[in-house]
Coordinates of C-alpha atoms and ligand atoms in Angstrom, one line a residue:
X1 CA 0.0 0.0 0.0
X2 CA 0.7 3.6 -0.3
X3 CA 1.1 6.0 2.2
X4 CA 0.4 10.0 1.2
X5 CA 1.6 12.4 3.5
X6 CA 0.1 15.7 3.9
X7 CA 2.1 18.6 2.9
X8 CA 3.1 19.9 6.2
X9 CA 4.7 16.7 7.2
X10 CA 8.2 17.1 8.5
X11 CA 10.8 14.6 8.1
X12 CA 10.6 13.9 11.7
X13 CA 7.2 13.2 11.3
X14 CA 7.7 10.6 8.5
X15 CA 10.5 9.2 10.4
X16 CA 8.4 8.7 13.4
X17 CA 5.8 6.7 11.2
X18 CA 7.9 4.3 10.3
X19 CA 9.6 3.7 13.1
X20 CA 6.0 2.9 14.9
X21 CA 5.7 0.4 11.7
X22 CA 8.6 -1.5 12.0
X23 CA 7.8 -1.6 15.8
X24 CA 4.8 -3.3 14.4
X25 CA 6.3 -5.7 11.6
X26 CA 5.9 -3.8 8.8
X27 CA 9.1 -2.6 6.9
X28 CA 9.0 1.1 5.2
X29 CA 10.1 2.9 2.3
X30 CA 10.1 6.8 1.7
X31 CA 10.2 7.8 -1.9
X32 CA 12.6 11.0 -2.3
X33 CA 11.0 13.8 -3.3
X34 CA 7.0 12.4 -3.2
X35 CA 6.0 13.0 0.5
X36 CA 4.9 9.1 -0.2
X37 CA 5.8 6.0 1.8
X38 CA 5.6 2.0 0.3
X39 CA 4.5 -0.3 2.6
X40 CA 4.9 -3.5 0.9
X41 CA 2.4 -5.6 3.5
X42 CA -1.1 -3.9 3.6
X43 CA -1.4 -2.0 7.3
X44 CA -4.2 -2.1 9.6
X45 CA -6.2 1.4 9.4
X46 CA -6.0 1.6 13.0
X47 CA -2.0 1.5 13.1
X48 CA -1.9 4.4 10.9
X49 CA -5.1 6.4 12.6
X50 CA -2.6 8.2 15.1
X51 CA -0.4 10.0 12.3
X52 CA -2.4 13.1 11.6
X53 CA 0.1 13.9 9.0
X54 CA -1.1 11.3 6.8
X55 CA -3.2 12.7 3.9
X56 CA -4.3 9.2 3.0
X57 CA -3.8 5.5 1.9
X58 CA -4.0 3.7 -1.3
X59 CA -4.1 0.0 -1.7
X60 CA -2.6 -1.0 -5.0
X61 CA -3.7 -4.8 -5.8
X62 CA -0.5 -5.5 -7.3
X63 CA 3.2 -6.5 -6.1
X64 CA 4.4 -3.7 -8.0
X65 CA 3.2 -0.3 -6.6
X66 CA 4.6 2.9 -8.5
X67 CA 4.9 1.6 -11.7
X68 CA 1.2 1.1 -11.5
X69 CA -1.9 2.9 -13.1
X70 CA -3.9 2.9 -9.8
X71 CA -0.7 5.0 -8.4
X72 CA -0.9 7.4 -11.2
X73 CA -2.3 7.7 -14.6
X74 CA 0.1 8.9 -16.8
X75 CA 4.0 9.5 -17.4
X76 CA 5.0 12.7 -19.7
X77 CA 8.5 13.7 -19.8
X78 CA 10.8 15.6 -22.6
X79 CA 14.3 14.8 -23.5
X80 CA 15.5 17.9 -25.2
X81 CA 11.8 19.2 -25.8
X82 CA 11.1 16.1 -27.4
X83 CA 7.9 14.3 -25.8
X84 CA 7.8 10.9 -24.3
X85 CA 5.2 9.4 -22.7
X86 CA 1.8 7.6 -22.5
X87 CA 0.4 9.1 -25.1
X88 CA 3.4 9.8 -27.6
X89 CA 5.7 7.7 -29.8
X90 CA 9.3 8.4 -30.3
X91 CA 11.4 6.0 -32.4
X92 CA 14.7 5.3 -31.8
X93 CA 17.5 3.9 -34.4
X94 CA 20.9 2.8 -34.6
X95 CA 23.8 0.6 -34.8
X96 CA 23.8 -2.3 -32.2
X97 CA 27.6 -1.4 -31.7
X98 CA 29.3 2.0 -31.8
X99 CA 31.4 1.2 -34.5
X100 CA 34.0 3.3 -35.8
X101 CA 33.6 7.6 -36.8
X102 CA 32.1 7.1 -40.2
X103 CA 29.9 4.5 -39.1
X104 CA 28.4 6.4 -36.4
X105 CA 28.2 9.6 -37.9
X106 CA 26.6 8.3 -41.3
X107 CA 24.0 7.1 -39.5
X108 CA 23.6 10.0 -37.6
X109 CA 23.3 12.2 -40.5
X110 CA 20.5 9.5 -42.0
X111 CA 18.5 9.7 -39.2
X112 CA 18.4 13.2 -39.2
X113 CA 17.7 13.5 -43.0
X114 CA 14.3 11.0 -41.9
X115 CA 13.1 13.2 -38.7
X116 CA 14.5 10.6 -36.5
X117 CA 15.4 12.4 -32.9
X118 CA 16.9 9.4 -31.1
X119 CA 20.2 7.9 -31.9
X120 CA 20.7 4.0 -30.5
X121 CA 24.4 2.8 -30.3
X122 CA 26.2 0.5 -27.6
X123 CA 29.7 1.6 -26.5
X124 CA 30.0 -1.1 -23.7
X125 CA 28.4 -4.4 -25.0
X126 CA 26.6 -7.6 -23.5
X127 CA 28.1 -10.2 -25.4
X128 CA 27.2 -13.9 -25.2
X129 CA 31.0 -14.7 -25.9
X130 CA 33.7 -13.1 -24.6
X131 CA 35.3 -13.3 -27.8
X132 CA 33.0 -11.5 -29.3
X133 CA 33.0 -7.6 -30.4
X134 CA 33.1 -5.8 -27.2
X135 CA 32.4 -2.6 -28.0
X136 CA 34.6 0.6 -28.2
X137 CA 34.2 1.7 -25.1
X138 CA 34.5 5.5 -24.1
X139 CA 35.5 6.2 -27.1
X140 CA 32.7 4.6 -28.7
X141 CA 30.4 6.9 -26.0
X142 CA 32.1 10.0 -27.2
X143 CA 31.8 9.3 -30.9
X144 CA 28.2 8.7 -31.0
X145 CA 28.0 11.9 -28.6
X146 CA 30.0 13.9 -31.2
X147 CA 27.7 12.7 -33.9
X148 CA 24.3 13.2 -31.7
X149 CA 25.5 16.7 -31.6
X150 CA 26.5 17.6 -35.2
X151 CA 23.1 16.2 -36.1
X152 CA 21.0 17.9 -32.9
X153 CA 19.6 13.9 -32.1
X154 CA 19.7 12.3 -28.2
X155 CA 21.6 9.8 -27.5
X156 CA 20.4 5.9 -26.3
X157 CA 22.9 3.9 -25.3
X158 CA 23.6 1.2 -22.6
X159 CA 25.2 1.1 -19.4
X160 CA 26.0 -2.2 -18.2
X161 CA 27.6 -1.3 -14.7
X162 CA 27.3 1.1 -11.5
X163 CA 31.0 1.7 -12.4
X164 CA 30.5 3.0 -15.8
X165 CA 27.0 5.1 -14.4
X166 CA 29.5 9.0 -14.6
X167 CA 30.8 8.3 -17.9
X168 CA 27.7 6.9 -19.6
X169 CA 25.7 9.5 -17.9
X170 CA 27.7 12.5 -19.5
X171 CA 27.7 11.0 -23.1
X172 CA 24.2 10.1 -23.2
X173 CA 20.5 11.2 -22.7
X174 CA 18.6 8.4 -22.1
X175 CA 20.6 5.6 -20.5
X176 CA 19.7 2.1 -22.0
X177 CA 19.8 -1.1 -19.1
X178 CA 19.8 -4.3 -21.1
X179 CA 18.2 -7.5 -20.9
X180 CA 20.7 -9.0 -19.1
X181 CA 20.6 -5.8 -16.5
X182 CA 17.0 -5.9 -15.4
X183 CA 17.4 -7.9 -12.5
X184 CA 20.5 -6.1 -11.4
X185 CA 18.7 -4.5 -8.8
X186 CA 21.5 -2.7 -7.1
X187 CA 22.0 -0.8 -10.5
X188 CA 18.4 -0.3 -10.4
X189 CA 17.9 1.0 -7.2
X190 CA 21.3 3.6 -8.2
X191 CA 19.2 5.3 -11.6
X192 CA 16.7 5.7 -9.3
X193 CA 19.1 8.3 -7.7
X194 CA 20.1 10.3 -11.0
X195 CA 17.8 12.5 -13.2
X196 CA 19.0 11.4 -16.9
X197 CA 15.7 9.0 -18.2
X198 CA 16.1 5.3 -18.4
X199 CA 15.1 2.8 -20.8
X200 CA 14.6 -0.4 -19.4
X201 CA 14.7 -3.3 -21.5
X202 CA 12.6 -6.9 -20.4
X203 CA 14.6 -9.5 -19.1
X204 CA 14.6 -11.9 -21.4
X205 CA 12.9 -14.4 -19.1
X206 CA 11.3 -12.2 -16.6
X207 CA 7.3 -11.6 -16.1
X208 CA 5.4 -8.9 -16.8
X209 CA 5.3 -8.7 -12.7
X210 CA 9.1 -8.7 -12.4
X211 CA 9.9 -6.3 -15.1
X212 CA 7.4 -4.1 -13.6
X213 CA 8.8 -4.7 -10.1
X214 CA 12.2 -4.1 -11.5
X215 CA 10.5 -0.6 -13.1
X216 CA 9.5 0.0 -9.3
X217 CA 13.2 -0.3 -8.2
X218 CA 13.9 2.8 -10.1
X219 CA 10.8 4.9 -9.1
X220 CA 11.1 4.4 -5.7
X221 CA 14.8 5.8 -5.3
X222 CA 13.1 9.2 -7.2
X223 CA 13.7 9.3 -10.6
X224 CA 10.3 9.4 -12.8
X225 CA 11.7 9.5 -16.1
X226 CA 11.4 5.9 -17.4
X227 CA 10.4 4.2 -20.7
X228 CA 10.0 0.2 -20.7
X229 CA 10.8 -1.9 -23.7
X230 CA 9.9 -5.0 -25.0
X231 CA 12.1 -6.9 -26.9
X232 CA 11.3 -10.3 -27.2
X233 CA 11.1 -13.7 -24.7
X234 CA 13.2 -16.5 -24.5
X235 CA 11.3 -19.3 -25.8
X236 CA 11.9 -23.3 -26.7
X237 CA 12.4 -22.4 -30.4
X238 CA 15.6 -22.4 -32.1
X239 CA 14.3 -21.2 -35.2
X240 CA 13.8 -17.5 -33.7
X241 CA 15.6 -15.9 -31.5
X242 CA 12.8 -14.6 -29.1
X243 CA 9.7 -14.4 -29.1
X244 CA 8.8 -11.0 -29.7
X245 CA 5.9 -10.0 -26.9
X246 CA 3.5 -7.6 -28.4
X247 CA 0.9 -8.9 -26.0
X248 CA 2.3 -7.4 -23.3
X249 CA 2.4 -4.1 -24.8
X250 CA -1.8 -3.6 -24.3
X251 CA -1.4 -5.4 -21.0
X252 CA 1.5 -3.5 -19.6
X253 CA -0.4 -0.2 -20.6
X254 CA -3.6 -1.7 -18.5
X255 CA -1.3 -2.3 -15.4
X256 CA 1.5 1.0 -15.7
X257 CA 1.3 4.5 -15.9
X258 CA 5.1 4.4 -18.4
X259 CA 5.5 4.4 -21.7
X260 CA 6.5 1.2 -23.2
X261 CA 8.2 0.8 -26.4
X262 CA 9.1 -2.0 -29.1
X263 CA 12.1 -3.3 -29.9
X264 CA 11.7 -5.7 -32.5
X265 CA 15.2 -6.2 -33.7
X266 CA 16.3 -8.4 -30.9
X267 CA 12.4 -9.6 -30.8
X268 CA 12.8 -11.1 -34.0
X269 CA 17.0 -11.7 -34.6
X270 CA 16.3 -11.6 -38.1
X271 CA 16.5 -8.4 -40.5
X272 CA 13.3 -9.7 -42.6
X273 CA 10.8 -10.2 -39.9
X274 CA 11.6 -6.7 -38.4
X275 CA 9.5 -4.2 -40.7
X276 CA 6.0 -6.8 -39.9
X277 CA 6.9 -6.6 -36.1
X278 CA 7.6 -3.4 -35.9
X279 CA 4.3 -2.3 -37.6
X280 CA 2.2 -4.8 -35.4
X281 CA 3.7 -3.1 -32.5
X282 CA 3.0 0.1 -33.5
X283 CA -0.4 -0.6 -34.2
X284 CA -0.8 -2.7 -30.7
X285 CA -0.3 0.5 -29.0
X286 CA 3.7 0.8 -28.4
X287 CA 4.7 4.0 -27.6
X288 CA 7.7 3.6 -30.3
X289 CA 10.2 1.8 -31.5
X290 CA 13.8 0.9 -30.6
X291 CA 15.1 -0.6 -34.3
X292 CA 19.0 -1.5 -35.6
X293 CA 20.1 -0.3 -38.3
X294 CA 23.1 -0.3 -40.0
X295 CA 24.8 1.5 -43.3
X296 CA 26.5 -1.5 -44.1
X297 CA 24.7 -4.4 -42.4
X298 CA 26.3 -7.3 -43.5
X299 CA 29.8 -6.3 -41.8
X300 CA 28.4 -5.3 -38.4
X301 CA 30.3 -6.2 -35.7
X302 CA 27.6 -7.1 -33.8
X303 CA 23.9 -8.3 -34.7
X304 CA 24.7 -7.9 -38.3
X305 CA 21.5 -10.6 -38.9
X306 CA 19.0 -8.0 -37.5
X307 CA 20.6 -4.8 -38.4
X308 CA 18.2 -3.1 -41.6
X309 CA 19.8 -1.3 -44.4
X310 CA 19.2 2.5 -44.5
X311 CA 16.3 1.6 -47.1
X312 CA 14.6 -1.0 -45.4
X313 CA 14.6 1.1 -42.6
X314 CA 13.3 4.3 -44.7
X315 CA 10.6 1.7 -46.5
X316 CA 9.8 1.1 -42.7
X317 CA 9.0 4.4 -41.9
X318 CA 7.2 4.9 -45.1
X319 CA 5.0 2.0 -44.0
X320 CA 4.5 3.6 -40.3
X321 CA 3.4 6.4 -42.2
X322 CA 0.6 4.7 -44.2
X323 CA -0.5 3.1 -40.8
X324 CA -0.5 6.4 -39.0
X325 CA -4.3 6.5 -38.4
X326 CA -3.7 3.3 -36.3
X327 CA -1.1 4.1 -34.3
X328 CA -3.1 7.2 -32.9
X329 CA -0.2 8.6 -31.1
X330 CA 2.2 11.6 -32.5
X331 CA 5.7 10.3 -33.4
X332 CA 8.4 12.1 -31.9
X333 CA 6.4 15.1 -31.1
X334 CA 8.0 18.4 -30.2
X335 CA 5.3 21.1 -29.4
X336 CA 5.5 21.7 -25.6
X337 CA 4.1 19.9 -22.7
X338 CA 2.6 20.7 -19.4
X339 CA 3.7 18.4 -17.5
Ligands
PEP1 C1 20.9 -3.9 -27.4 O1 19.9 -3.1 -27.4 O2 21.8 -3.8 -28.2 C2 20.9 -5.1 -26.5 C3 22.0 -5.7 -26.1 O3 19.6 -5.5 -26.2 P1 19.1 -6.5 -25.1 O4 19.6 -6.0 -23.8 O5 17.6 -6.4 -25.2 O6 19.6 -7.8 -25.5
MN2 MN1 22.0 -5.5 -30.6

């Protein structure tokens, strides 16, 4: 459940609450900067009858609490005076890997020729194999960076640990936690801390509960500014790589309050399926896309299978365009927002 405090209640006062709960058995936790307390177990009326500080108390039916619509309807944020949010679409495109200059930068300068705002581009990798590309690493982060800026697009890129969380912070604006991240909770419960927006990709095995649990790790150290992603499920068949999820994009939006967008590069593994997905995504209500692309596909250092050319990727958006009165949502909208 969640506990609202009134807006004269002091520190102190909060303090003092949860002290009397944990006298009680019930453990606490005050969300900086929203004068709101989660109580994960739900607390007897009574019990919380003697704070007149409290404004009042919600009981959300799920495990997951911020991340969910009964705690709040909608999430509208702007990166750069672009709008994100429940009821916006921003697509996002890039190179699985940060490459090399040219790479990077002739993307960039495609993007921007298509209206694209969001650049995608790993500097520091997840690799299966340690053998594998790698990534370029800070340089990689200040290449992409360079190119964001000569071409006035915002930067997604990953961050795979709390060590790397300065660097990847300064070279990017929205930071990108992978797959494999999104049961680090630690890290989680870190970007709760910082103000730079986060795109949290599914676990590739996790729940619709645990993703939106770990969503609620970031929320509830602060930071509000969070876009979910599907992008794909491990499943028995060795035919595809995952099984892209567009199911949970309708019920994720009946359960959260955040933005959640597709990414149907990994979804799929395969360049040829990524166009059909990424429509059906669109038109099941995904507040964007996340897609690789590549100006040389075939000699990508990393997901070269899934990467689309600059045309495939142009006849994509063509396509998103003759589907517009579907997707209901403005792409990459600008205009400004009261938030
Ligand atoms: C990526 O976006 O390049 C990536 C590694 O994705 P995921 O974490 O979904 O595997
Ligand atoms: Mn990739």
């Amino acid at each position: 459940m969640i506990v609202f405090f009134k807006h004269t209640a002091t520190h102190a006062q909060m303090a003092e609450m949860q002290l009397h709960l944990k006298q009680s058995g019930f453990d606490s936790q005050l969300v900086p900067g929203q004068r709101i307390c989660i109580v994960p177990k739900l607390v007897d009326q009574e019990l919380l009858s003697h704070f007149s500080f409290i404004s009042h108390t919600q009981v959300i039916p799920h495990a997951f609490q911020l991340s969910s619509r009964e705690f709040k309807q909608e999430t509208n944020f702007q990166v750069n005076g672009v709008q994100i949010g429940t009821n916006f679409a921003n697509i996002i495109a890039g190179p699985c890997s940060v490459e090399n200059e040219k790479q990077i930068f002739e993307t960039a300068a495609f993007l921007a020729k298509n209206n694209i705002k969001f650049i995608r581009g790993g500097a520091y990798k997840p690799r299966t194999s340690p053998y594998s590309f790698r990534g370029l690493g800070k340089e990689g982060l200040k290449l992409i960076h360079e190119a964001a800026k000569t071409y006035q697009l915002n930067v997604v890129t990953e961050l795979m640990d709390l060590s790397l969380l300065d660097e990847v912070a300064t070279y990017s604006d929205i930071i990108q936690i992978g797959s494999r991240n999104m049961a680090n909770f630690y890290l989680l419960g870190e970007l709760g801390k910082i103000h730079t927006p986060i795109l949290l990709k599914r676990g590739m095995q996790a729940t619709v509960s645990e993703f939106l649990l770990a969503a609620d790790y970031i929320l509830s150290g602060g930071n509000e500014k969070l876009i979910l992603c599907e992008r794909g499920i491990r499943s028995f068949d060795p035919l595809s790589r995952n099984v892209m999820d567009i199911g949970v994009i309708p019920l994720i939006q009946s359960l959260s309050h955040l933005p959640i967008i597709a990414d149907p590069s990994h979804g799929t593994g395969d360049a040829r399926f990524v166009n059909a997905l990424a429509k059906a995504s669109m038109v099941a209500g995904a507040n964007g896309l996340m897609v690789e692309i590549h100006p040389n596909p075939k000699a990508a250092l990393s997901d070269a299978n899934q990467a689309l050319s600059f045309d495939a990727f142009e006849q994509l958006l063509a396509e998103l365009e003759l589907i517009k009165p579907a997707i209901q949502k403005p792409i990459d909208a600008t205009y400004s927002l009261v938030v």
